[in-house]
Amino acid sequence: MPQRTTSCIQIGVLAHAWGCGVGGALHREFVALAAAAGCTEGVLECWASNSRAHRFYARNGWRPDGARRPGPQDHDYVQLRLKLVPHSS
């Protein structure tokens, strides 16, 4: 099966809603939609210094792939990947 990759541009939750399950619900929806579309992998970028986001993505199966690029104000981006199980049509 050929690899089909999709990008998660951003999961953003306002600070007052942290810990309420909003980010998890958004992530589950991304995974469900990507799998339904036949994608085998997700990719996203996260600020290297955003430890909260790194913990969230790690809990949800995302792993760094070694790619890194410069971001604004010396805040580099790191790239993460998630293996997906596409749904059969």
Short mmCIF file of C-alpha atoms in Angstrom, two decimals:
data_model
loop_
_atom_site.label_atom_id
_atom_site.label_comp_id
_atom_site.label_asym_id
_atom_site.label_seq_id
_atom_site.Cartn_x
_atom_site.Cartn_y
_atom_site.Cartn_z
CA MET A 1 0.00 0.00 0.00
CA PRO A 2 1.47 3.40 -0.93
CA GLN A 3 2.04 5.83 1.90
CA ARG A 4 -0.43 8.69 2.03
CA THR A 5 0.43 11.54 4.40
CA THR A 6 -1.73 14.33 5.76
CA SER A 7 -0.78 17.38 7.80
CA CYS A 8 -2.19 18.51 11.11
CA ILE A 9 -1.75 22.27 10.92
CA GLN A 10 -2.64 23.14 14.49
CA ILE A 11 -4.52 21.95 17.54
CA GLY A 12 -5.02 25.02 19.67
CA VAL A 13 -6.93 25.20 22.94
CA LEU A 14 -7.35 28.30 25.06
CA ALA A 15 -5.53 28.06 28.39
CA HIS A 16 -8.73 28.15 30.45
CA ALA A 17 -9.85 24.93 28.69
CA TRP A 18 -6.58 23.01 29.17
CA GLY A 19 -7.16 19.66 30.83
CA CYS A 20 -10.85 19.54 29.87
CA GLY A 21 -10.47 17.09 26.97
CA VAL A 22 -10.84 19.61 24.15
CA GLY A 23 -7.42 18.92 22.64
CA GLY A 24 -7.95 15.17 22.88
CA ALA A 25 -11.33 15.44 21.15
CA LEU A 26 -9.84 17.55 18.35
CA HIS A 27 -6.98 15.07 17.97
CA ARG A 28 -9.33 12.08 17.80
CA GLU A 29 -11.34 13.84 15.10
CA PHE A 30 -8.18 14.54 13.08
CA VAL A 31 -7.15 10.88 13.32
CA ALA A 32 -10.63 9.64 12.39
CA LEU A 33 -10.91 11.95 9.36
CA ALA A 34 -7.38 11.13 8.18
CA ALA A 35 -7.96 7.38 8.50
CA ALA A 36 -11.31 7.65 6.71
CA ALA A 37 -9.51 9.44 3.86
CA GLY A 38 -7.08 6.52 3.56
CA CYS A 39 -4.07 8.27 5.07
CA THR A 40 -1.30 6.11 6.53
CA GLU A 41 0.63 8.87 8.28
CA GLY A 42 0.15 12.25 9.89
CA VAL A 43 2.79 14.95 10.09
CA LEU A 44 2.92 18.19 12.10
CA GLU A 45 5.32 20.81 13.33
CA CYS A 46 5.61 21.98 16.90
CA TRP A 47 7.86 24.56 18.52
CA ALA A 48 10.86 22.78 19.98
CA SER A 49 10.39 24.74 23.21
CA ASN A 50 6.68 23.85 23.68
CA SER A 51 7.06 21.03 26.19
CA ARG A 52 3.31 20.92 26.94
CA ALA A 53 2.53 20.26 23.28
CA HIS A 54 5.33 17.68 23.04
CA ARG A 55 3.86 15.77 26.00
CA PHE A 56 0.37 15.90 24.46
CA TYR A 57 1.53 14.64 21.08
CA ALA A 58 3.76 11.92 22.62
CA ARG A 59 0.79 10.64 24.65
CA ASN A 60 -1.12 10.40 21.38
CA GLY A 61 1.57 8.43 19.54
CA TRP A 62 3.43 11.20 17.65
CA ARG A 63 7.21 10.80 17.38
CA PRO A 64 9.92 13.24 16.23
CA ASP A 65 11.33 12.35 12.82
CA GLY A 66 14.54 14.39 13.19
CA ALA A 67 13.47 17.26 10.91
CA ARG A 68 13.86 20.76 12.30
CA ARG A 69 13.56 24.22 10.81
CA PRO A 70 14.03 27.77 12.07
CA GLY A 71 10.99 29.54 13.43
CA PRO A 72 10.25 33.06 14.59
CA GLN A 73 12.37 34.68 17.31
CA ASP A 74 14.80 31.75 17.50
CA HIS A 75 12.01 29.25 18.30
CA ASP A 76 12.73 26.29 16.04
CA TYR A 77 10.05 23.95 14.79
CA VAL A 78 10.47 20.19 15.08
CA GLN A 79 8.53 17.77 12.92
CA LEU A 80 6.51 14.90 14.41
CA ARG A 81 4.89 11.92 12.68
CA LEU A 82 2.03 9.58 13.56
CA LYS A 83 1.33 6.20 11.96
CA LEU A 84 -2.33 5.86 10.99
CA VAL A 85 -4.46 2.84 10.13
CA PRO A 86 -6.55 3.76 7.10
CA HIS A 87 -10.15 2.58 6.99
CA SER A 88 -11.18 0.27 4.21
CA SER A 89 -13.66 1.67 1.71
#
